[in-house]
XYZ file of C-alpha atoms in Angstrom:
588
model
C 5.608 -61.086 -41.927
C 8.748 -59.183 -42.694
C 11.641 -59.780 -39.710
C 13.249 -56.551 -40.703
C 10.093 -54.335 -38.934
C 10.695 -55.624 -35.991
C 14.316 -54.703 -35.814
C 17.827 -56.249 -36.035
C 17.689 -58.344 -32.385
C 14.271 -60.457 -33.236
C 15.878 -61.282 -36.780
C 18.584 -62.650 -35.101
C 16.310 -64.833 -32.614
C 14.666 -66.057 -36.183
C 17.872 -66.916 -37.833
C 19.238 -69.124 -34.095
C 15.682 -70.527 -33.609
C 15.387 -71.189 -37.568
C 18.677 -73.144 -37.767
C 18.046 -75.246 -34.940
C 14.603 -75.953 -36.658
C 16.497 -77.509 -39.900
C 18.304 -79.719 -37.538
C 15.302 -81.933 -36.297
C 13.372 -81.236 -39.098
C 13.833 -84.541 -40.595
C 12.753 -86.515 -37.138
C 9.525 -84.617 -37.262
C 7.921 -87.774 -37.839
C 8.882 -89.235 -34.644
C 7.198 -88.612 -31.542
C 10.807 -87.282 -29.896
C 11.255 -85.404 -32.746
C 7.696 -83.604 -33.039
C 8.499 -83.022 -29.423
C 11.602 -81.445 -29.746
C 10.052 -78.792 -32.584
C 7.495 -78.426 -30.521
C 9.824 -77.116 -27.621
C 12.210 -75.228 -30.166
C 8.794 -73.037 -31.244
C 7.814 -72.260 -27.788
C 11.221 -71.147 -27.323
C 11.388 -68.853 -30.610
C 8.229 -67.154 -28.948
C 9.718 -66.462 -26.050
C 12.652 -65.350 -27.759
C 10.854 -62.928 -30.118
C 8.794 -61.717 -26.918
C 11.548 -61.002 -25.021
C 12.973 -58.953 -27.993
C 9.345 -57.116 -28.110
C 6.774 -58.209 -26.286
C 4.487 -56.448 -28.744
C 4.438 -58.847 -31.690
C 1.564 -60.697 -33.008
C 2.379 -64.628 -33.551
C 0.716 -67.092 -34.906
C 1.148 -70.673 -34.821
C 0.326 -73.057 -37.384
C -0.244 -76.758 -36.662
C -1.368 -80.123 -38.019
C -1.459 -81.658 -34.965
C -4.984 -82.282 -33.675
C -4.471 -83.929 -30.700
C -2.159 -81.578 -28.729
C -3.234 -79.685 -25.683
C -2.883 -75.905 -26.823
C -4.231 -74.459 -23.004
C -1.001 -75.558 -21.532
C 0.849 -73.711 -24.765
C -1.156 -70.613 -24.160
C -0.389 -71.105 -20.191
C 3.100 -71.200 -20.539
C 3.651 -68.488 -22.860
C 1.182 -66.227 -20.987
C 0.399 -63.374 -23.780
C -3.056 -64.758 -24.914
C -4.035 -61.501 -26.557
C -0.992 -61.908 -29.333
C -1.205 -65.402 -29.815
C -3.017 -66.941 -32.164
C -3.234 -70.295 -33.032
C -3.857 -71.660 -36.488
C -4.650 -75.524 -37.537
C -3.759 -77.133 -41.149
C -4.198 -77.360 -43.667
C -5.733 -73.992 -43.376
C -7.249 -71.845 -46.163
C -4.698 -68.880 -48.092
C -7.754 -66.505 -47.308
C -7.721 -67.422 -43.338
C -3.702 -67.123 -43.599
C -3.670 -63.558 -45.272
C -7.040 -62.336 -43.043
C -5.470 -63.333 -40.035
C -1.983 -62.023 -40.704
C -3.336 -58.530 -42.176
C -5.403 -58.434 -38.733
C -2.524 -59.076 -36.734
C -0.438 -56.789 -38.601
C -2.781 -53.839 -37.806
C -3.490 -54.957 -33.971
C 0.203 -54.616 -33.843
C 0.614 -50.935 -35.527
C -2.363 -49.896 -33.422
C -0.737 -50.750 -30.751
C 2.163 -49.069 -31.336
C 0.194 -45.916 -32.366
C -1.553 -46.045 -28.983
C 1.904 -46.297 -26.981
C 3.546 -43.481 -28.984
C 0.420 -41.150 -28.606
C 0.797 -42.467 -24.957
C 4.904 -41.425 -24.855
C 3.571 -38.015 -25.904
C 1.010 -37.438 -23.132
C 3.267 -38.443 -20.658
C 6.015 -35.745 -22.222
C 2.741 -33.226 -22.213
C 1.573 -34.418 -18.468
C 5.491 -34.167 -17.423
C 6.341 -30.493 -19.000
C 2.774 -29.142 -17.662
C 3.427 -30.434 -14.242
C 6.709 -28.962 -14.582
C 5.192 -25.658 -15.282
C 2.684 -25.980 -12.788
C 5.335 -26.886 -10.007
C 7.189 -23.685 -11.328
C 3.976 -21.863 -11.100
C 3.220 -22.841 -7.084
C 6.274 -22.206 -6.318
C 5.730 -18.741 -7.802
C 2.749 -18.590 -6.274
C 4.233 -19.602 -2.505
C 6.712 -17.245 -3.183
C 4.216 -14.554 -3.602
C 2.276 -15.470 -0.280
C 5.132 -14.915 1.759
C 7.115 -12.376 -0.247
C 6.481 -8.578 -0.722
C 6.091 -8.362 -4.843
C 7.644 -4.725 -4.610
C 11.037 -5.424 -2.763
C 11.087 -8.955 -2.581
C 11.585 -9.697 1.103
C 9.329 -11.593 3.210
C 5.725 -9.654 4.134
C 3.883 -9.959 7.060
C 3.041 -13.514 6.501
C 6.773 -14.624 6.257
C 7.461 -12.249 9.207
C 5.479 -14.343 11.933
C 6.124 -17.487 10.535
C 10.220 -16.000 11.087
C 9.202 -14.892 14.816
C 7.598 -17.776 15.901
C 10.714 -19.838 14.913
C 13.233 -17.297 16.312
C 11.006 -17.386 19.800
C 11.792 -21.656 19.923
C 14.934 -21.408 18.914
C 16.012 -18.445 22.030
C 13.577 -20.684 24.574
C 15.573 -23.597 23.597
C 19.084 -21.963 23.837
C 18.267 -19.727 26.586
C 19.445 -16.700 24.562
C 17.737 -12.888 23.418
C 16.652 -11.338 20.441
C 15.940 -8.240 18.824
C 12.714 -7.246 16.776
C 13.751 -3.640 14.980
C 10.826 -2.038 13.150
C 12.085 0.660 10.652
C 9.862 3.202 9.636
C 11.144 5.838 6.577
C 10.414 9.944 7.991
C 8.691 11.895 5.255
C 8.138 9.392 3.032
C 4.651 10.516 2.114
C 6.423 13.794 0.415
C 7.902 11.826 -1.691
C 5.452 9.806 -3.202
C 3.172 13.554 -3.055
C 5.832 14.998 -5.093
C 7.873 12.686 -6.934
C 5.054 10.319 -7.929
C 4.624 6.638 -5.990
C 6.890 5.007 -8.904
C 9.797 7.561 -6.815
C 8.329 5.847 -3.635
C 8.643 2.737 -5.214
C 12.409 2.758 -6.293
C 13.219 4.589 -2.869
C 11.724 1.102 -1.104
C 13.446 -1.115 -3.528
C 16.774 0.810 -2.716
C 16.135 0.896 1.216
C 15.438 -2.761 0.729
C 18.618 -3.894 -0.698
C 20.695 -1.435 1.870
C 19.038 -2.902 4.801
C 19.433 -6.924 3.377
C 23.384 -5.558 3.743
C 23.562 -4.509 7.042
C 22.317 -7.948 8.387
C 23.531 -11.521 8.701
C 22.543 -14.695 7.125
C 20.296 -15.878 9.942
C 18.410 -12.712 10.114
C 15.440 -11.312 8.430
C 14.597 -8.019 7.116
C 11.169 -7.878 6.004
C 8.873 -5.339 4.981
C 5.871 -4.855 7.068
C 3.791 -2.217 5.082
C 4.256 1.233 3.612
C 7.723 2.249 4.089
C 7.704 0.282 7.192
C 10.457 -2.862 8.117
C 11.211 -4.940 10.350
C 14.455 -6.440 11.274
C 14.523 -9.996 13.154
C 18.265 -10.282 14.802
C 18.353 -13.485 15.829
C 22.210 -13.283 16.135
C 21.940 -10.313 18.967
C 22.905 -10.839 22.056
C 21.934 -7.997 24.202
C 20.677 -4.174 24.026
C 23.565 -3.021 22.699
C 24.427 -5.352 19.802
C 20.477 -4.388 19.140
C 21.603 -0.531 18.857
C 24.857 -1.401 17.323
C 22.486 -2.957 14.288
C 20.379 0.269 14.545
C 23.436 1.989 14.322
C 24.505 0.458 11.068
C 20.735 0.894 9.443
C 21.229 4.677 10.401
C 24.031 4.520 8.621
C 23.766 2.599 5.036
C 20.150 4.663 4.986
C 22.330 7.992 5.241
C 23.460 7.966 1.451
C 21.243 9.749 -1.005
C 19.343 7.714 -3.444
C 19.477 9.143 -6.938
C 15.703 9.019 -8.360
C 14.337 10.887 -11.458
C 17.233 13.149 -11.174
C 17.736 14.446 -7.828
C 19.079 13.222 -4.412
C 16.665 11.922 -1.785
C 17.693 11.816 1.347
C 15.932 9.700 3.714
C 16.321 8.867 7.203
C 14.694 6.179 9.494
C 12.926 5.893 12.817
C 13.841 2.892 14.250
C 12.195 1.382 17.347
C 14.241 -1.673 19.290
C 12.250 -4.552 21.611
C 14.510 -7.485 23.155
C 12.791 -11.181 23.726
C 12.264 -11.907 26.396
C 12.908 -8.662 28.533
C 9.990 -6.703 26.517
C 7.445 -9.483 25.330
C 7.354 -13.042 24.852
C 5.341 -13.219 21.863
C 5.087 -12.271 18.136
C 1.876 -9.642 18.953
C 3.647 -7.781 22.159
C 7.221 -7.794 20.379
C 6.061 -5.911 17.361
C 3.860 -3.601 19.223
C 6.659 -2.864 21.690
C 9.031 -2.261 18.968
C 6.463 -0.027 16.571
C 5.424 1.916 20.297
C 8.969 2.681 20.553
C 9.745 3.599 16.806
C 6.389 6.164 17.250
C 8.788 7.813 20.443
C 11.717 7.937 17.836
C 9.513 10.038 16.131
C 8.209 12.285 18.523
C 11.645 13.174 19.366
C 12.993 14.448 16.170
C 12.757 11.805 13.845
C 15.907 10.378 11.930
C 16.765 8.150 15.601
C 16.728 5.013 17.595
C 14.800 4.281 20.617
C 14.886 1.277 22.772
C 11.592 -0.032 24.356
C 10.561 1.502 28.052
C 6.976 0.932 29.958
C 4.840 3.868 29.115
C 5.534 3.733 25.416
C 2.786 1.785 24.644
C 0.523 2.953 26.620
C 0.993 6.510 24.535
C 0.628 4.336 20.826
C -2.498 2.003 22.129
C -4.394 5.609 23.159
C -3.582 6.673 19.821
C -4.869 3.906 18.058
C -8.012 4.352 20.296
C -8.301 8.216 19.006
C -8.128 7.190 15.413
C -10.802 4.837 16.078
C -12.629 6.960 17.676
C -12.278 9.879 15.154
C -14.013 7.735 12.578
C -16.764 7.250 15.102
C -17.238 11.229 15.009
C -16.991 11.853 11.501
C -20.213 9.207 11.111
C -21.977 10.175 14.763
C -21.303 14.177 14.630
C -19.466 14.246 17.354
C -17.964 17.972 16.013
C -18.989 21.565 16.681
C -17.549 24.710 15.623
C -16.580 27.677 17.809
C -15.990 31.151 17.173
C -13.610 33.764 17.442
C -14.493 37.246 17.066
C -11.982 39.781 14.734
C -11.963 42.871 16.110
C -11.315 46.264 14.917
C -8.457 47.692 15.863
C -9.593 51.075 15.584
C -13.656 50.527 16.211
C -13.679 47.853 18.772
C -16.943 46.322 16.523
C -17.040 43.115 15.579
C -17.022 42.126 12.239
C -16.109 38.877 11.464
C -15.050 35.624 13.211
C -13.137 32.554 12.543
C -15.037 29.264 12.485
C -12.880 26.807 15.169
C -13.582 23.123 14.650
C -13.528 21.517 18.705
C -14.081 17.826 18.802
C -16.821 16.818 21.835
C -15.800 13.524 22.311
C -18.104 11.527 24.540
C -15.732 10.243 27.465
C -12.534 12.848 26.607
C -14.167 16.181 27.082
C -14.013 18.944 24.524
C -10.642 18.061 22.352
C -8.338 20.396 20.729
C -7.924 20.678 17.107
C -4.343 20.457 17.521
C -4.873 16.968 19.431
C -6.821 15.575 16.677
C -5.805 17.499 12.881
C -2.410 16.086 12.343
C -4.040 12.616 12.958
C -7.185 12.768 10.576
C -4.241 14.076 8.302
C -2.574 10.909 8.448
C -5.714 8.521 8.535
C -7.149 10.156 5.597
C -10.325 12.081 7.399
C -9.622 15.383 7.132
C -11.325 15.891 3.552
C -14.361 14.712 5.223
C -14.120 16.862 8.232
C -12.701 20.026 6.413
C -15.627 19.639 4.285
C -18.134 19.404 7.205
C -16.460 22.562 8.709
C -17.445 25.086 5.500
C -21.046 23.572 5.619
C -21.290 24.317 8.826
C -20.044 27.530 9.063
C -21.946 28.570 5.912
C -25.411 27.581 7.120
C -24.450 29.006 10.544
C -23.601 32.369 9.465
C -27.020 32.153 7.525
C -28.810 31.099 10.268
C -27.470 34.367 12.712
C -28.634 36.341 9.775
C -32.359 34.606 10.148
C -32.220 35.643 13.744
C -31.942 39.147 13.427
C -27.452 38.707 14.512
C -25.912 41.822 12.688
C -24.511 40.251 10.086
C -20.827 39.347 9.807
C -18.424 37.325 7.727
C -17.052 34.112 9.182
C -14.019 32.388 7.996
C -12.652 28.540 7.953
C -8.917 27.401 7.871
C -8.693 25.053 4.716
C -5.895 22.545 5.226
C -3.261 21.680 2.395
C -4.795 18.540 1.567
C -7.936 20.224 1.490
C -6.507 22.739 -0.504
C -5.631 20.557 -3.612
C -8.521 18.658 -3.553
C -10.277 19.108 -7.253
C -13.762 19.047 -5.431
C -13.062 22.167 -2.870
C -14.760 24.886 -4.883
C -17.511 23.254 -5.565
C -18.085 21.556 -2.618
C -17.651 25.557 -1.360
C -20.016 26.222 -3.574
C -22.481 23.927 -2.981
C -22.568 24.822 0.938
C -23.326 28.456 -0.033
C -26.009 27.263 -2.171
C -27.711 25.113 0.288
C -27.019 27.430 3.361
C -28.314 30.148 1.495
C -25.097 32.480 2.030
C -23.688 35.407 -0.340
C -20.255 34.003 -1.061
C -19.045 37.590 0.799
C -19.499 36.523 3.997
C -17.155 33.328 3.487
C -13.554 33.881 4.123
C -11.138 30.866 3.660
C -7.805 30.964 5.256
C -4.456 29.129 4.020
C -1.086 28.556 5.296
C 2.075 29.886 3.150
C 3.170 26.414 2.837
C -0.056 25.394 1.015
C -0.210 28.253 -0.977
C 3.328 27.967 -2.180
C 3.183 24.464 -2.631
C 2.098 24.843 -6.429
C 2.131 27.914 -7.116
C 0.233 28.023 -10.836
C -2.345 25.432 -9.360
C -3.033 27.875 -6.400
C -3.300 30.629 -8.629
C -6.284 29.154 -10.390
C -7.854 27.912 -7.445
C -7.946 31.213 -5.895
C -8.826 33.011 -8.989
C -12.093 30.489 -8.643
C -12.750 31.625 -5.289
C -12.456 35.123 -5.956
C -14.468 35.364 -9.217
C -17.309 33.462 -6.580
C -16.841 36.255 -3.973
C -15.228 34.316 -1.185
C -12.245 36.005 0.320
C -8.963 34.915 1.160
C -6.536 34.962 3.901
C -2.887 33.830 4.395
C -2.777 32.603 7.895
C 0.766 32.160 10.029
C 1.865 34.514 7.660
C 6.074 35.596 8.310
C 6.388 31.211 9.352
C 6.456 30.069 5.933
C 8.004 30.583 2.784
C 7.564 34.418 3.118
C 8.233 35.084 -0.573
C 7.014 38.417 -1.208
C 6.542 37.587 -4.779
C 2.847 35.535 -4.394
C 1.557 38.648 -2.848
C 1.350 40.592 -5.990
C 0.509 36.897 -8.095
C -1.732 35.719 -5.874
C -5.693 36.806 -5.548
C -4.948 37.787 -1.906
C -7.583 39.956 0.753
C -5.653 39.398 4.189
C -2.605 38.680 6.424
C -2.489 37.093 9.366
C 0.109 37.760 11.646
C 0.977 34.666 13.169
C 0.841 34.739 17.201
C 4.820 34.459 17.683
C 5.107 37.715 16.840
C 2.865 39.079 19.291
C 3.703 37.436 22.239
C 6.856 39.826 22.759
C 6.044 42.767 20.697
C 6.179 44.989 23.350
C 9.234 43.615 24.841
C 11.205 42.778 21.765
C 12.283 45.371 19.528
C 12.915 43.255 16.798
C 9.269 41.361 16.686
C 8.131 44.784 16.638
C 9.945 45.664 14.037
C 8.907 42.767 12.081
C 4.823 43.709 12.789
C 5.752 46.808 11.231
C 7.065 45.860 8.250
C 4.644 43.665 7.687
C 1.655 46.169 8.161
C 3.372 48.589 5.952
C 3.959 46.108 3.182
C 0.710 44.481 3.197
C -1.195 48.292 3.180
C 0.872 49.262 0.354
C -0.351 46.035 -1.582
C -3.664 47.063 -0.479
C -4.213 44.440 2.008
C -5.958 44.427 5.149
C -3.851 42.856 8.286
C -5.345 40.715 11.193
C -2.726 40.209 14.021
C -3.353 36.473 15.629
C -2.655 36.020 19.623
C -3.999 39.106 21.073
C -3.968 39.012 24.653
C -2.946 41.970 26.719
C -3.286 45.750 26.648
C -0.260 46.559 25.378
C -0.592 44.465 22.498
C -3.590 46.182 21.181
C -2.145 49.740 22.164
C 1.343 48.680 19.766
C -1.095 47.221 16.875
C -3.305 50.472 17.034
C -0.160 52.686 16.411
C 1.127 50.118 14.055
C -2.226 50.617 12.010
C -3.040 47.010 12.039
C -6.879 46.342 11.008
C -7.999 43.691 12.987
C -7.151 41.486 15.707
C -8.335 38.303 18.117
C -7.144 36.502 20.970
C -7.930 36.533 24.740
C -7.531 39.977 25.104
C -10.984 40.169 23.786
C -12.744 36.671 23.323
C -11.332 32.773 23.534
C -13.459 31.002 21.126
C -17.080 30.298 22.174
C -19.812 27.616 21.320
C -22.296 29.400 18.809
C -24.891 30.289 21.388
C -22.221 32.350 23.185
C -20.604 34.161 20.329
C -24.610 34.996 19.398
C -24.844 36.564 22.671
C -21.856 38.512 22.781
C -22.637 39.699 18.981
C -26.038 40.987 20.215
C -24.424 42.636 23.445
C -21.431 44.234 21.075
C -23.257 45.404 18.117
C -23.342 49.028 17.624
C -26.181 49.807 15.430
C -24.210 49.889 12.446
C -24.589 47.253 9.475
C -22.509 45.518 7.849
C -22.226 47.908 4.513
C -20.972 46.184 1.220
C -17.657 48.620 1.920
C -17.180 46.350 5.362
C -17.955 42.887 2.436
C -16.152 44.057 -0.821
C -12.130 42.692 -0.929
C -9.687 44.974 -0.282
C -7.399 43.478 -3.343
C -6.734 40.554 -5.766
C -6.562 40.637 -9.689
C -9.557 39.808 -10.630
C -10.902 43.241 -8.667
C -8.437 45.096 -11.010
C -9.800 43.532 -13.893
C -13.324 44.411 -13.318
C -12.186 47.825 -12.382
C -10.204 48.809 -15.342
């Protein structure tokens, strides 16, 4: 076997163990002498196994009468030891050294293929560490902004509640919700949205100290743990300074956004005592910021939540009436100014909610706006006005055009003229006696887009009407773009028009402009005498309000149809639109 494969140190045990050999190796006939060998071999083993305890020996012996059990006792590696009597055959001496010789390099194959699994086994379980920690750091940490979610959050409360119980101290709970931050992901695109919350983010980590939390609860809503408040008014003095880093403009996709925060404030212990009644308390408090002009802080008072549990209770119940049908429509008839017949009526959505009563539009609208049902109840609305205008006709009611206020959402909506469509179709109604009416806002909002939606409606036959109109954008120039029939003159300037020079000034002007654009002109609010006296003079076509009719349930509005009609039908003169391109076009 060749000393220099196993390395410098076990050549040097050879060479000590060798010499020392050559000393006795002329008393090897003498008992003391075969003794002493006999010990000096053992110890060259033990020498060579110490060096590597991986190589094969083999020992060769003439000696028949020697106990080899103790040998193999003592030096304790049985599986390399081999031992080998003389006068032994070259054949048994090369088989058994080539054996060893390959026991021993598959050996050493095995450990270095085992070296390299353990490298493998230690940079996977590296990577996996690194990947649960990822992954931990994803369960309690928003992916957009990076601060701590909802998850984080009450873990955060829950230690900030035993830490003030066991130092007898307050905190505040601040929840931070962005004003009008649905128009900007509406018109800027979410990826906007999503660099505005990444920006408020970072501002609000600045404004705080190392012991508190800012974390993001939802939407553009936060929430600020300060454990390091003392009182009330270090809790405003923090809303103060959130007011304040928020007030900046953010620069995204080329223009300046300027956002502004409701912020409502709840103290432990003074307004809850645990994680569910402190954010409540704190969101029912934020809602009040809101109500009272936005861009504000409010602190917690009893009442508050009482307002933001009953409106939780209304959104739940307003999906319970889009699925049970809980809606009905009244009507309100349009007058003529001149006549006194009736000739059309608006189609009034009223909510009859089971333990509330009959519920205002106003009540309810702005809500299924912000819970995402008013597609599905604006689209219930022109179904059922369609296939009850069809039905009056069925019955012999003089027949009359009724029209439906289309909200802004409902307005962009890709499905809206055919779903229009489709309730004429199935109510079995001429597309005449449908009349849609939009706000300026909505109309304005996109101006080439509402061109070709209206073109859509008008090339069906539906007219259209631009409600509120002198509240909005008032830009005289859509009237001459825009496929337009009506204006409505919204109700503020009719209250005072006899009183107030100037509102009747502006009725007026209004009239006038819209005749000489060939448009017909419904005045909105109608309640006295004098009212209708000043719109008669004025010219104004039609009007409604009090003065002649509040809105009634459809058996009422039948009955006062029947008692008010006049003989006279409703000619295609009284149907046909009174202007938009597309008439011009089919004119010329």
């Amino acid at each position: 076997m060749n000393l220099l494969n196993y390395g410098p140190q076990i050549e040097q045990s050879f060479r000590r163990v060798f010499s020392s050999v050559e000393v006795i190796s002329a008393n090897q006939q003498d008992q003391p002498g075969r003794l002493e060998g006999q010990r000096i071999g053992l110890k060259t083993i033990e020498h060579l196994w110490k060096a590597d305890a991986d190589v094969q020996v083999v020992i060769c012996s003439a000696h028949t009468d020697y106990d080899w059990t103790e040998v193999v006792e003592r030096l304790g590696h049985s599986d390399k030891l081999l031992v080998l009597r003389k006068p032994a055959e070259p054949i048994e001496v090369l088989q058994c050294a080539t054996a060893l010789s390959r026991k021993w390099e598959n050996d050493r194959l095995v450990r270095d293929q085992m070296l390299r699994l353990e490298e493998v086994i230690t940079t996977r379980t590296r990577g996996l560490e690194a990947a649960n920690q990822q992954l931990r750091h994803l369960a309690t940490h928003d992916p957009l902004t990076g601060l701590p979610n909802r998850v984080l959050l009450d873990d955060r409360l829950h230690q900030a509640i035993a830490h003030a119980d066991r130092d007898m101290r307050a905190f505040a709970v601040l929840v931070c919700d962005l004003d009008r931050f649905k128009l900007i992901n509406d018109s800027l695109g979410h990826r906007a949205g999503d660099e505005l919350l990444q920006e408020v983010a970072r501002r609000l980590s600045t404004v705080v100290r190392t012991a508190d939390t800012v974390a993001r609860f939802g939407g553009d809503e936060f929430v600020l743990i300060g454990t390091s408040i003392a009182d009330a008014d270090d809790a405003a003095g923090l809303a103060s300074r959130v007011m304040d880093v928020l007030q900046a403009p953010v620069r995204i996709a080329a223009i300046d956004i300027h956002t502004s925060p409701s912020i409502g404030i709840a103290m432990y212990p003074d307004d809850g005592t645990t994680t569910q009644a402190l954010l409540a308390r704190a969101d029912a408090a934020m809602y009040s910021a809101k109500q009272n002009g936005r861009g504000n802080f409010r602190r917690y008072s009893p009442g508050m939540h009482a307002g933001t549990e009953d409106r939780v209770q209304l959104e739940s119940d307003l999906h319970t009436a889009v699925t049970s049908k809980q809606f009905a429509l009244y009507y309100q008839p349009k007058v003529g100014t001149r006549t006194g017949e009736v000739r059309s009526a608006e189609a009034l959505i009223r909510w009859l909610h089971p333990t509330r009563g009959v519920v205002s539009p106003a009540d309810f609208i702005p809500l299924a706006e912000e819970c995402g049902l008013i597609g599905a109840i604006g689209a219930w609305v022109i179904r059922e006005a369609c296939r009850q205008a069809r039905a009056w006709q069925n019955e012999g009611v003089p027949s009359l055009r009724v029209s439906v206020n289309l909200s802004a959402s409902q307005f962009r909506d890709s499905r809206l003229v055919d779903n229009i469509q489709t309730a004429l179709v199935d109510a079995g109604l001429e597309a005449r006696y449908l009349e849609v009416e939009l706000t300026e806002s909505a109309v304005m909002s996109d101006p080439e887009q509402s061109i070709a939606i209206l073109e859509q409606l008008s090339a069906m036959g539906v007219l259209v009407s631009v409600d509120d109109f002198g509240t909005g954008y008032s830009s005289m120039s859509y009237l001459r773009r825009f496929p337009i029939d009506k204006l409505k003159i919204d109700r503020v300037f009719i209250d005072e028009i006899v009183s107030r020079p100037e509102d009747a000034s502006i009725v007026r002007a209004i009239v006038s402009l819209a005749h000489s654009l060939r448009l017909k002109v419904v005045a909105e609010g109608v309640e006295t005498s004098a009212q209708l006296d000043f719109l008669k003079l004025t010219g104004c076509d039609e009007y409604q309000g009090y003065h002649f009719s509040r809105p009634l349930p459809a058996a009422d509005f039948e009955r006062l149809m029947r008692d008010n009609h006049s003989g006279e039908a409703f000619t295609d003169e009284d149907a046909a639109r009174t202007h938009s391109k597309l008439s011009f076009k089919r004119k010329s």
